[in-house]
XYZ file of C-alpha atoms in Angstrom:
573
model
C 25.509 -24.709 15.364
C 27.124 -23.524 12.031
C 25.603 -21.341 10.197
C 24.782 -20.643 6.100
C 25.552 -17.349 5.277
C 23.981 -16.221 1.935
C 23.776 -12.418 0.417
C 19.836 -11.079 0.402
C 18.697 -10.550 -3.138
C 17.935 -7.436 -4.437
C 13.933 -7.302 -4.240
C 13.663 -4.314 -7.052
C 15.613 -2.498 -9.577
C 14.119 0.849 -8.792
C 16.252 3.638 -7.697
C 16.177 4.705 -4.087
C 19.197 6.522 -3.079
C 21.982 8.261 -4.953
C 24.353 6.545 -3.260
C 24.998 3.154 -5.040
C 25.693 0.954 -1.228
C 22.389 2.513 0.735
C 20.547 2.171 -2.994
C 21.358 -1.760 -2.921
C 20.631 -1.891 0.630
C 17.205 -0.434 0.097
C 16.471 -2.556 -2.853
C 17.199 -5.853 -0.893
C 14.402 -5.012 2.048
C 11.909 -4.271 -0.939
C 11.604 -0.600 -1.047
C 9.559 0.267 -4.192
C 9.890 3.994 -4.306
C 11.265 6.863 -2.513
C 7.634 7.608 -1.121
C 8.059 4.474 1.077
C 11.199 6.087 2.910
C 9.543 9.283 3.886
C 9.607 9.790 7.706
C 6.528 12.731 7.904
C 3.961 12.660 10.405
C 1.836 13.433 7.442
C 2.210 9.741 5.960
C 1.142 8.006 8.585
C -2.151 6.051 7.914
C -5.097 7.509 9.485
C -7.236 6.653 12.680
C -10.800 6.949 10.938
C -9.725 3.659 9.142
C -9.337 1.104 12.393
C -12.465 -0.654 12.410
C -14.622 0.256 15.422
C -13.036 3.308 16.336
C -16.364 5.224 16.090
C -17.442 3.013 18.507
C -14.909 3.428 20.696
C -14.283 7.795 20.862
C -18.227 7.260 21.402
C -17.869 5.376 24.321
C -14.986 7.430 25.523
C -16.435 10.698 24.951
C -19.666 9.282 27.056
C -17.256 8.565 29.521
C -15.950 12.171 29.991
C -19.099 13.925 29.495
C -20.210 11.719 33.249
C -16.268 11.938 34.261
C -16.826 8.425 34.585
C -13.981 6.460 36.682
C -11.534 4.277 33.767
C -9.311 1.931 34.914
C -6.837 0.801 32.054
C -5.213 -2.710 32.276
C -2.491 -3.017 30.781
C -0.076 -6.104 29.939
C 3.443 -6.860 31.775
C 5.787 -6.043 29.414
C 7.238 -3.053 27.757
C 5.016 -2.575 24.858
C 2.268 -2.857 27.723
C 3.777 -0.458 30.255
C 4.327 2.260 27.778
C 0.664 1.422 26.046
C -0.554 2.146 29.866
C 1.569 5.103 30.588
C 0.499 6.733 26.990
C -3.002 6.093 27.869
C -3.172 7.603 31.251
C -1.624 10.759 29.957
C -3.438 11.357 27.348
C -6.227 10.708 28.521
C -5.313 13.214 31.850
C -4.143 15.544 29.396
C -7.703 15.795 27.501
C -9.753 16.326 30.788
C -10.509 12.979 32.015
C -10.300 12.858 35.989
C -10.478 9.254 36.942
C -7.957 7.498 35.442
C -6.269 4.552 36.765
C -4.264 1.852 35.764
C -3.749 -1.781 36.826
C -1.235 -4.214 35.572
C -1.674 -7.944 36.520
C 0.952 -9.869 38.630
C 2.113 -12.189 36.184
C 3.027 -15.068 38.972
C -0.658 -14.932 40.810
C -3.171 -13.567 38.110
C -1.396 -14.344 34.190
C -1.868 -12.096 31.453
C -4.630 -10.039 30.243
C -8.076 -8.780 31.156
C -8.296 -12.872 33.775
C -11.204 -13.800 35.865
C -9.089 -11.801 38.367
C -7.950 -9.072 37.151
C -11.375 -8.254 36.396
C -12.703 -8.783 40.034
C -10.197 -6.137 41.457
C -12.109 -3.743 38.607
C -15.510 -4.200 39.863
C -14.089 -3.735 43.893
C -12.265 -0.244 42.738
C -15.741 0.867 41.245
C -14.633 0.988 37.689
C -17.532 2.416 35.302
C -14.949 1.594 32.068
C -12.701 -0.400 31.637
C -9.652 -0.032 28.977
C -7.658 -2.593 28.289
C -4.305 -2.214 26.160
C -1.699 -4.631 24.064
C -4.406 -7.211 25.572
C -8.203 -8.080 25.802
C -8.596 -9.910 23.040
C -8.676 -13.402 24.031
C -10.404 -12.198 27.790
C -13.519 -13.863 27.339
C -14.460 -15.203 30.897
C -13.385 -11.242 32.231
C -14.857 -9.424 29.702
C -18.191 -11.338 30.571
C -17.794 -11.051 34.221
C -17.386 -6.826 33.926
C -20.498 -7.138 31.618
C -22.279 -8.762 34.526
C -21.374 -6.280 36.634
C -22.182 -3.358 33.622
C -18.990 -2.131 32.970
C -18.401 -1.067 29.996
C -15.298 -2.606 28.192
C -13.074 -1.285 25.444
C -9.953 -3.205 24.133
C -7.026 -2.079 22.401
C -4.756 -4.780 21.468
C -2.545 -5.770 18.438
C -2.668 -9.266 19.395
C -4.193 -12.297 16.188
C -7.809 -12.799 17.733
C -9.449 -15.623 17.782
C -12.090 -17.401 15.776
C -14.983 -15.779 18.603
C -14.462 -12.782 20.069
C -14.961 -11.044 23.400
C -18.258 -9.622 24.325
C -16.494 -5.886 24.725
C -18.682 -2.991 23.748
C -15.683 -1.841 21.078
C -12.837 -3.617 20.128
C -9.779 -1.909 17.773
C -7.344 -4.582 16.435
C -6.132 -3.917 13.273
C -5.861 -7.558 13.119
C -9.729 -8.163 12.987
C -9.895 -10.071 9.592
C -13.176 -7.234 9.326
C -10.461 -4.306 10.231
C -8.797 -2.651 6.658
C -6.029 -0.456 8.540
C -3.325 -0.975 6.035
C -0.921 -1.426 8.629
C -1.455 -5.124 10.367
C 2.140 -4.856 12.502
C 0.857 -2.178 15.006
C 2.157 -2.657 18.138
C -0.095 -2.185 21.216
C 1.408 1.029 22.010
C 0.642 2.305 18.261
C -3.319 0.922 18.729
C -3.867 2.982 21.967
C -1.988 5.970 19.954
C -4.302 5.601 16.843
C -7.459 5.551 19.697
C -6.318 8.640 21.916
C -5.604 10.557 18.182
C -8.809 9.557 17.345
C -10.729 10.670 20.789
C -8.726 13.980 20.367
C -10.244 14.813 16.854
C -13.715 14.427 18.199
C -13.167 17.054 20.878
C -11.569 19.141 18.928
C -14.590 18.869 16.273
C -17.016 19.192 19.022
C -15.174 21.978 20.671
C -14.374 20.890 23.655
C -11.148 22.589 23.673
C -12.363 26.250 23.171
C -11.138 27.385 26.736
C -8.465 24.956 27.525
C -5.051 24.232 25.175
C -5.499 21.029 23.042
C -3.032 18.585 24.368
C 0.338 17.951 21.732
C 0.451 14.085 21.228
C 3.492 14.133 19.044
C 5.133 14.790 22.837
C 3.598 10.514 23.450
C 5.692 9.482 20.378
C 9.001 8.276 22.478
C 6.912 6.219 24.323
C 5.489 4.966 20.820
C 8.574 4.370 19.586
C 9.890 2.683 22.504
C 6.989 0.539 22.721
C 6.737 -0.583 19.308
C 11.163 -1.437 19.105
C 10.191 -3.492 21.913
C 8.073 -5.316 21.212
C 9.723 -6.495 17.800
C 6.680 -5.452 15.722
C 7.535 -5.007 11.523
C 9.204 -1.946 11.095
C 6.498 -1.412 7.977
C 6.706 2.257 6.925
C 4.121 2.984 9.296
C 6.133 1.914 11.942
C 9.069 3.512 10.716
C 7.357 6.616 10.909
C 6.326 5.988 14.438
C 9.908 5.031 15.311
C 11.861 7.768 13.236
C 9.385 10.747 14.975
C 9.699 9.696 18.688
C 13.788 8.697 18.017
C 13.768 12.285 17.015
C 12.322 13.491 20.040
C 13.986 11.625 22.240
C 17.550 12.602 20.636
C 16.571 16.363 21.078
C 15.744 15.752 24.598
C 12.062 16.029 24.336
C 10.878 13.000 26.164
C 9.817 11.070 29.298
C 12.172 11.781 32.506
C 11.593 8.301 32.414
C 13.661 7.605 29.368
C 16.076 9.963 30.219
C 16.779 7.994 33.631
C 17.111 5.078 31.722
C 19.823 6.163 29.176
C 21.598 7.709 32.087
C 22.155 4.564 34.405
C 22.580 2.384 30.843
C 25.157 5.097 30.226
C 24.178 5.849 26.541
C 24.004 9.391 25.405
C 20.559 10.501 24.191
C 21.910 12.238 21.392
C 23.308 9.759 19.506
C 20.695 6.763 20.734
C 19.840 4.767 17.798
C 16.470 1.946 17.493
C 18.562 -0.802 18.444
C 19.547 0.971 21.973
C 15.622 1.019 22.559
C 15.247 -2.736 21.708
C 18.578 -4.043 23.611
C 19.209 -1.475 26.361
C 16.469 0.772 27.354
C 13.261 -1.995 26.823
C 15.751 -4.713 28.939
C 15.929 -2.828 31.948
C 11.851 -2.029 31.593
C 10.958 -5.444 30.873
C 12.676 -6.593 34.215
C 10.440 -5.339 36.101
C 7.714 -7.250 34.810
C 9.903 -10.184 34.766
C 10.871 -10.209 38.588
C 8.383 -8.192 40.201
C 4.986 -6.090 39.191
C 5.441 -3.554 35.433
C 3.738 -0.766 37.986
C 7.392 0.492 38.557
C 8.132 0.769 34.997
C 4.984 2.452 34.487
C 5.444 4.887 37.213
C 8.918 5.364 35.830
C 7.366 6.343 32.696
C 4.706 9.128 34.042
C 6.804 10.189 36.440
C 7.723 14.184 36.373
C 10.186 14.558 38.995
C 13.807 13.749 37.740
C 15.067 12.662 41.006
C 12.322 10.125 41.611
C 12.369 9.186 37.667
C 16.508 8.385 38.840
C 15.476 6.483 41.419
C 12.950 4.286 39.767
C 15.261 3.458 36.958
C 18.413 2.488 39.314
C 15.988 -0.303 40.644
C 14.544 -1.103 37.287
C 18.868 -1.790 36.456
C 19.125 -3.561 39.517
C 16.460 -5.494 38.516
C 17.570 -6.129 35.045
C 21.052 -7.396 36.445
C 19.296 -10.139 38.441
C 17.231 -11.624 35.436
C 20.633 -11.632 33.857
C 21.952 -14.041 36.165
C 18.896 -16.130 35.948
C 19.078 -15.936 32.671
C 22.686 -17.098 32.828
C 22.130 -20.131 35.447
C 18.813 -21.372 32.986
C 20.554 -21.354 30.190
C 23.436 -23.340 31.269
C 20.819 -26.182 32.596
C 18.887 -25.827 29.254
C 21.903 -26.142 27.590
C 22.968 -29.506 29.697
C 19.162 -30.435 29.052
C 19.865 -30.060 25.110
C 23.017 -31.636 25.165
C 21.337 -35.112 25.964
C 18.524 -34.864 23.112
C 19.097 -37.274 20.419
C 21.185 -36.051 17.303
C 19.684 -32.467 18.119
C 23.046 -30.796 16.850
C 23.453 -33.381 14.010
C 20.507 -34.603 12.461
C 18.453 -32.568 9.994
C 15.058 -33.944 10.914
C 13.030 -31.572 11.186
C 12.225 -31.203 15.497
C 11.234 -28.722 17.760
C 12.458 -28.230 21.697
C 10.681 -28.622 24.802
C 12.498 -27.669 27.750
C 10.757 -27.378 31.771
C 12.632 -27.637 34.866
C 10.812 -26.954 38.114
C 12.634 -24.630 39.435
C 13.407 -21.891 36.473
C 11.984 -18.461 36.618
C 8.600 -18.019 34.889
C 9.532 -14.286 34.193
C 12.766 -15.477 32.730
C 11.330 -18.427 30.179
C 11.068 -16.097 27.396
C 14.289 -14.970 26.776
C 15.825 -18.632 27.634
C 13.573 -19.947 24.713
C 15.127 -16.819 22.416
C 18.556 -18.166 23.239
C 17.835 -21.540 22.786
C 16.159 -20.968 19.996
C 18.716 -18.553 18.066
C 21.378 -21.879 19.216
C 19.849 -24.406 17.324
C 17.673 -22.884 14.956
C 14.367 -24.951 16.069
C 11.255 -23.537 17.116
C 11.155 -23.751 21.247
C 9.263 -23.711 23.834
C 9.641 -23.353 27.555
C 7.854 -24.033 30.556
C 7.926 -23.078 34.289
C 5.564 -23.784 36.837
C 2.046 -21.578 36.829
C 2.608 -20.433 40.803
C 3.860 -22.709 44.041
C 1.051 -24.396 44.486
C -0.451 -24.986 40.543
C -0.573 -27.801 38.460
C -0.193 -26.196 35.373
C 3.160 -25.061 33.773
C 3.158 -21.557 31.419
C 4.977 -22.005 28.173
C 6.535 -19.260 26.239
C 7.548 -20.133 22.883
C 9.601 -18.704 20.298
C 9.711 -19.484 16.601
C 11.983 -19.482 13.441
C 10.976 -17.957 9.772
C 8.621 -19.572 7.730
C 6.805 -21.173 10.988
C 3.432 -19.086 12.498
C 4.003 -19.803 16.274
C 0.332 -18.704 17.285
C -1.439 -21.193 13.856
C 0.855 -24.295 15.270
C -0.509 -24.432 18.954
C -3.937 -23.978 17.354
C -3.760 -26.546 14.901
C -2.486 -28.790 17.978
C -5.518 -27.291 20.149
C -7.952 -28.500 17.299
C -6.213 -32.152 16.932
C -5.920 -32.569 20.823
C -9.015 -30.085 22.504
C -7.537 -31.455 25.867
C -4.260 -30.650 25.772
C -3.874 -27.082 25.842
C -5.837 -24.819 28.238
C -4.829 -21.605 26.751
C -2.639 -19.685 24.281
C -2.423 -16.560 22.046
C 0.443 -14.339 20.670
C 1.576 -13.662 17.230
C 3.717 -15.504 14.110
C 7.504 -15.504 15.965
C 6.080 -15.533 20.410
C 3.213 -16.985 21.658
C 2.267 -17.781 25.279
C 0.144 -21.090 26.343
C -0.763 -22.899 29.552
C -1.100 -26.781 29.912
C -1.424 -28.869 32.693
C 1.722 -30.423 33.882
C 0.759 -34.139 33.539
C 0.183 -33.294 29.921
C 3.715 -32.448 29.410
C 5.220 -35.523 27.777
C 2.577 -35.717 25.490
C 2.792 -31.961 24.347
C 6.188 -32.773 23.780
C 5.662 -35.697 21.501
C 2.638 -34.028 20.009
C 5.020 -30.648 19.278
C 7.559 -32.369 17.727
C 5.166 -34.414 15.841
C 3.574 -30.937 14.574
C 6.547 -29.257 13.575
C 8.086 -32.061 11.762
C 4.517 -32.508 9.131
C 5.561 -28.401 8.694
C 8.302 -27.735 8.464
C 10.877 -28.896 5.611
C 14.633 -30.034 7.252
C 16.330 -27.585 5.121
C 14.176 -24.926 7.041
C 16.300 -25.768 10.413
C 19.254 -24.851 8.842
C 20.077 -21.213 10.556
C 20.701 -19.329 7.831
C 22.336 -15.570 8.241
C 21.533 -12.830 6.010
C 24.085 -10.135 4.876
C 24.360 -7.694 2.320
C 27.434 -9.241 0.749
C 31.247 -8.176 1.153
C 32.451 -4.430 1.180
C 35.178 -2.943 -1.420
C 38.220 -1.685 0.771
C 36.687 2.342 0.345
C 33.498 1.348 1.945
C 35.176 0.748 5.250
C 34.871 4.587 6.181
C 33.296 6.544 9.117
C 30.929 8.455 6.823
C 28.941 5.179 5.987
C 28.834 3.982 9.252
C 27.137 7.435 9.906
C 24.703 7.190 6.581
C 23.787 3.481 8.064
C 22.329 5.126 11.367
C 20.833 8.210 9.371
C 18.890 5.995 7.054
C 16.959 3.535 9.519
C 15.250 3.319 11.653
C 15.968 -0.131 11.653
C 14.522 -3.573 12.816
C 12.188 -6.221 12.563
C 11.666 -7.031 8.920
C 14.036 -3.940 8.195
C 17.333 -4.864 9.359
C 19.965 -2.776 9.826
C 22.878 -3.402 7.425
C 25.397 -6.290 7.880
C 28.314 -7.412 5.645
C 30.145 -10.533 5.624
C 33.809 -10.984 4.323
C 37.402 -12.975 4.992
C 39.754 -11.440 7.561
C 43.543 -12.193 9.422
C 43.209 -12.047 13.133
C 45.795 -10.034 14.358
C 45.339 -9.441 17.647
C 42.454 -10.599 20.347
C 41.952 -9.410 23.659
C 39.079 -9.901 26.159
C 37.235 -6.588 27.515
C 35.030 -6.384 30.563
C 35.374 -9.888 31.132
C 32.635 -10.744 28.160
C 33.702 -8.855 25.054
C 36.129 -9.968 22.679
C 38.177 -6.941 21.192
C 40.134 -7.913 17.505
C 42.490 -6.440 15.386
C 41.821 -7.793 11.704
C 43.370 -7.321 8.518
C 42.019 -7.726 5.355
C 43.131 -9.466 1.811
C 44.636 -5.928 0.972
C 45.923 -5.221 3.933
C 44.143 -2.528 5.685
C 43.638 -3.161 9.209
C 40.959 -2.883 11.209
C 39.385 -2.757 14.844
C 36.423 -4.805 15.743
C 34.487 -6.065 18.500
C 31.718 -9.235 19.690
C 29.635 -8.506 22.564
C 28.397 -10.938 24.811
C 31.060 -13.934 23.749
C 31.482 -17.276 24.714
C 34.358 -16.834 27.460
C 35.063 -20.369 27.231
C 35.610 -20.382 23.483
C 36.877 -16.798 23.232
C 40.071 -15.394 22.857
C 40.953 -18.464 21.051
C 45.132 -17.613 20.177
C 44.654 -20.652 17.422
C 42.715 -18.675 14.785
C 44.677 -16.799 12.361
C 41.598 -16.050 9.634
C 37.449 -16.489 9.978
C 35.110 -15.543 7.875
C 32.932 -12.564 9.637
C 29.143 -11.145 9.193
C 29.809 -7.447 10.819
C 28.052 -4.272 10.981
C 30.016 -0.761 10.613
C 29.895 0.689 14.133
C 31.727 3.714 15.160
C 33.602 4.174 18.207
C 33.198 7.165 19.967
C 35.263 8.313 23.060
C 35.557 11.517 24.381
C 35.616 13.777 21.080
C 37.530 11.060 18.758
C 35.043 8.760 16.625
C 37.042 5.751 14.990
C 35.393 3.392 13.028
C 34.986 -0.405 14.278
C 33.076 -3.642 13.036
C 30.843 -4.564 15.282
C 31.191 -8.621 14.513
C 27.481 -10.655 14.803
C 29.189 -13.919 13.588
C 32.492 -15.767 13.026
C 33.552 -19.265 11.156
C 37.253 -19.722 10.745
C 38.675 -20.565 7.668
């Protein structure tokens, strides 16, 4: 599908940066004033203003004071396994004695605080249970522990429903009653916030005055990792979060487990930027949530024996190169799938897609419905089957701007009470369940939905770039100011330009890259490369000039640094 490309407008005339590129770069994400770039732990919004949290060190510090036995269940994807792993240390790090965790099989007992989940709980004797990055849509298990009088705290980031669960605290900063400035959390920052909270209290009530208080700026790469992850607004809150632990991690001061897993994805800690958490290091931890059970990546991540913390993340890789190749084979049959819907390439009538095939991977349906739905800019959805022997098919949907995933499934839940058993999840993902002879239906019903919505001019994928660079601004030293002045991501992107080149020379690398030579109107020539490309569009000998959108990269091998574009797009001319 081809694509607008259109230059982001400058959002404020203040000045932010001396330098007149990074000061319109700044002004184009909204950036008020210089306050809103600091990176200080010292900025960050405060734990005393989560609703609840009272509540919840109170029910914590109960639980030490009896040494009570906590079992924290945690979610199945990376934002879940380090929200577990955070927990459990800090929580072993401030005295508590029985801590375990539990993450839910996400083939045999589905996501969250289930029916089932909850009946493991109660057999392993649990007197609390902590859930995090989930909980708040666990009704029927939240009111099965209560039956069985455990007490139940959730941390989650999750939009919560209209009712909530019967828990005896609840932090969200979503909860339309909760005024924590910062709504883009991620559960990993939540359980943070809560263990920084817990901490205070002992420290007030001097429970530390023969032991060392635990340092929880040592949690932040798992913070940071976590909250990249999961795609969460990089707010300034978030960029604080993200700057602190990138720090820590670049110095070497971080999880064994993080270190394993920049060593086998052969990136250098030093010079590991957000966008290596979100693409390289969360991949190879989401896989095993994906194919198997998150307890490896987990165990990866509280591990403290280097060898072991090696070992984990070589199967966590191995791992993450089998989802790629059922990624690969899905996409290829959702791709033949979407090849026979009517005028899906052509028209501009506003539709969304609905793709199930029996046999796909439910661990894999996520990214497939990212791929689709970056293709054809529509807001998809894709099913698998529940388990072997279910009939119900799990849907994981993905959504384009100016369309709240999570608000469309519940206005369809409202219109049509039967056809939905469950869903949750936020504005962009969302997750649902319906039963598989109601699939035709939700198909008609979805597309139905999305076309009263949306507007057709909405479908048209439009790319973002902060314009065309003068011939000096092709240098090493602002490649270098780009990576010092992030962290970048969701809602903050990192900088991207668009302009006209000659193709000089292409080559394929690896099999899957596409390496260029390009030259531009003045004739200075350049080196650039495309990840991931189309090998049966790409090399393609017949273009001589494209239009790119690009972001300055540097190459670094050995000790020589040269400076490449790293291309995200490509129209000839």
């Amino acid at each position: 599908m081809e694509k607008l490309i259109k230059k982001r407008p400058l959002l404020t005339t203040k000045t932010l940066s001396e330098n007149t590129l990074l000061n319109r770069i700044y002004q184009s994400r909204g950036i008020k004033t210089t306050k809103e770039l600091e990176h200080h732990l010292q900025h960050l919004h405060r734990p005393q203003q989560l609703a609840n949290i009272e509540q919840a060190v109170d029910l914590l510090i109960n639980a030490f004071d009896k040494q009570s036995r906590i079992v924290i269940v945690g979610d199945f994807d990376a934002d879940g396994a380090t929200s577990t792993a955070l927990a459990i240390i800090a929580l072993r790090q401030l005295g508590f004695e029985q801590v375990e965790y539990l993450i839910p099989d996400r083939f045999s007992q589905g996501y969250g605080l289930s029916v089932a989940v909850a009946e493991i709980v109660i057999a392993k004797g649990a007197d609390l249970v902590l859930t995090v990055d989930n909980g708040i849509s666990s009704f029927e298990g939240v009111e099965l522990l209560k039956q069985n009088d455990i007490q139940v705290l959730i941390t989650d980031h999750h939009l919560p429903p209209e009712a909530l669960p019967i828990a005896d605290a609840m932090i969200n900063p979503n909860l339309p009653f909760c005024t924590f400035p910062s709504k883009s959390l991620a559960g990993v920052g939540v359980i943070f916030y809560v263990m920084m909270a817990l901490r205070a209290r002992m420290r007030e009530q001097k429970y530390f005055h023969n032991k060392v208080e635990p340092n929880f700026a040592e949690l932040l790469d798992l913070v940071a990792l976590g909250t990249v992850a999961d795609v969460v607004p990089l707010d300034q809150n978030n960029r604080i979060l993200v700057y602190q632990g990138l720090q820590r991690i670049r110095s070497g001061h971080c999880r064994l487990g993080i270190k394993a897993l920049a060593e086998v994805s052969k990136r250098e800690l030093l010079t590991l930027q957000a966008s290596d958490l979100g693409f390289v290091i969360a991949p190879r931890l989401n896989a095993a949530g994906r194919l198997e059970n998150m307890s490896l990546g987990v165990e990866l991540l509280i591990c403290n024996n280097m060898d072991i913390a090696r070992q984990l993340a070589f199967e966590l890789d191995s791992l993450n190169q089998t989802r790629k190749e059922f990624e690969q084979e899905m996409k290829t049959e959702a791709l033949a799938i979407c090849a026979n819907l009517p005028s899906l390439s052509q028209s501009q009538q506003a539709h969304g897609i609905v793709l199930y095939q029996a046999d796909w991977h439910q661990g894999v349906i996520g990214i497939l419905a990212s791929r689709i739905k970056d293709q054809f800019h529509r807001p998809v959805i894709v099913f698998a089957q529940e388990s072997e022997n279910s009939e119900c098919l799990k849907g994981s949907a993905r959504s384009i701007s100016g369309l709240h995933m999570r608000d469309v499934l519940e206005h369809i839940n409202m219109q049509y009470p039967a056809l939905i058993t469950k869903f949750g999840g936020h504005a962009m993902a969302a997750g649902l369940t319906i039963h598989q002879t109601q699939l035709n239906t939700f198909k008609q019903v979805f597309d139905q939905t999305i076309n009263e919505i949306l507007e057709p001019e909405q479908l048209q994928g439009i790319i973002y770039t902060d314009g065309e660079l003068a011939e000096e601004d092709f240098t090493i030293a602002n490649a270098e100011m780009f990576r010092c002045a992030g962290p970048w991501g969701q809602h903050f992107p990192e900088p991207s330009f668009e302009g006209e080149f000659s193709i000089l020379q292409q080559k394929l690398l690896a099999g899957k890259h596409l390496k260029l030579i390009l030259q531009s109107e003045k004739g200075q020539l350049l080196e650039a490369i495309w990840f991931n490309i189309d090998i049966s569009l790409f090399p393609d000998l017949s273009a001589k000039k494209a239009k790119f959108v690009y972001k300055l990269d540097i190459n670094e091998f050995r000790d020589s640094k040269r400076l490449q574009l790293k291309v995200e797009y490509m129209r000839y001319i």
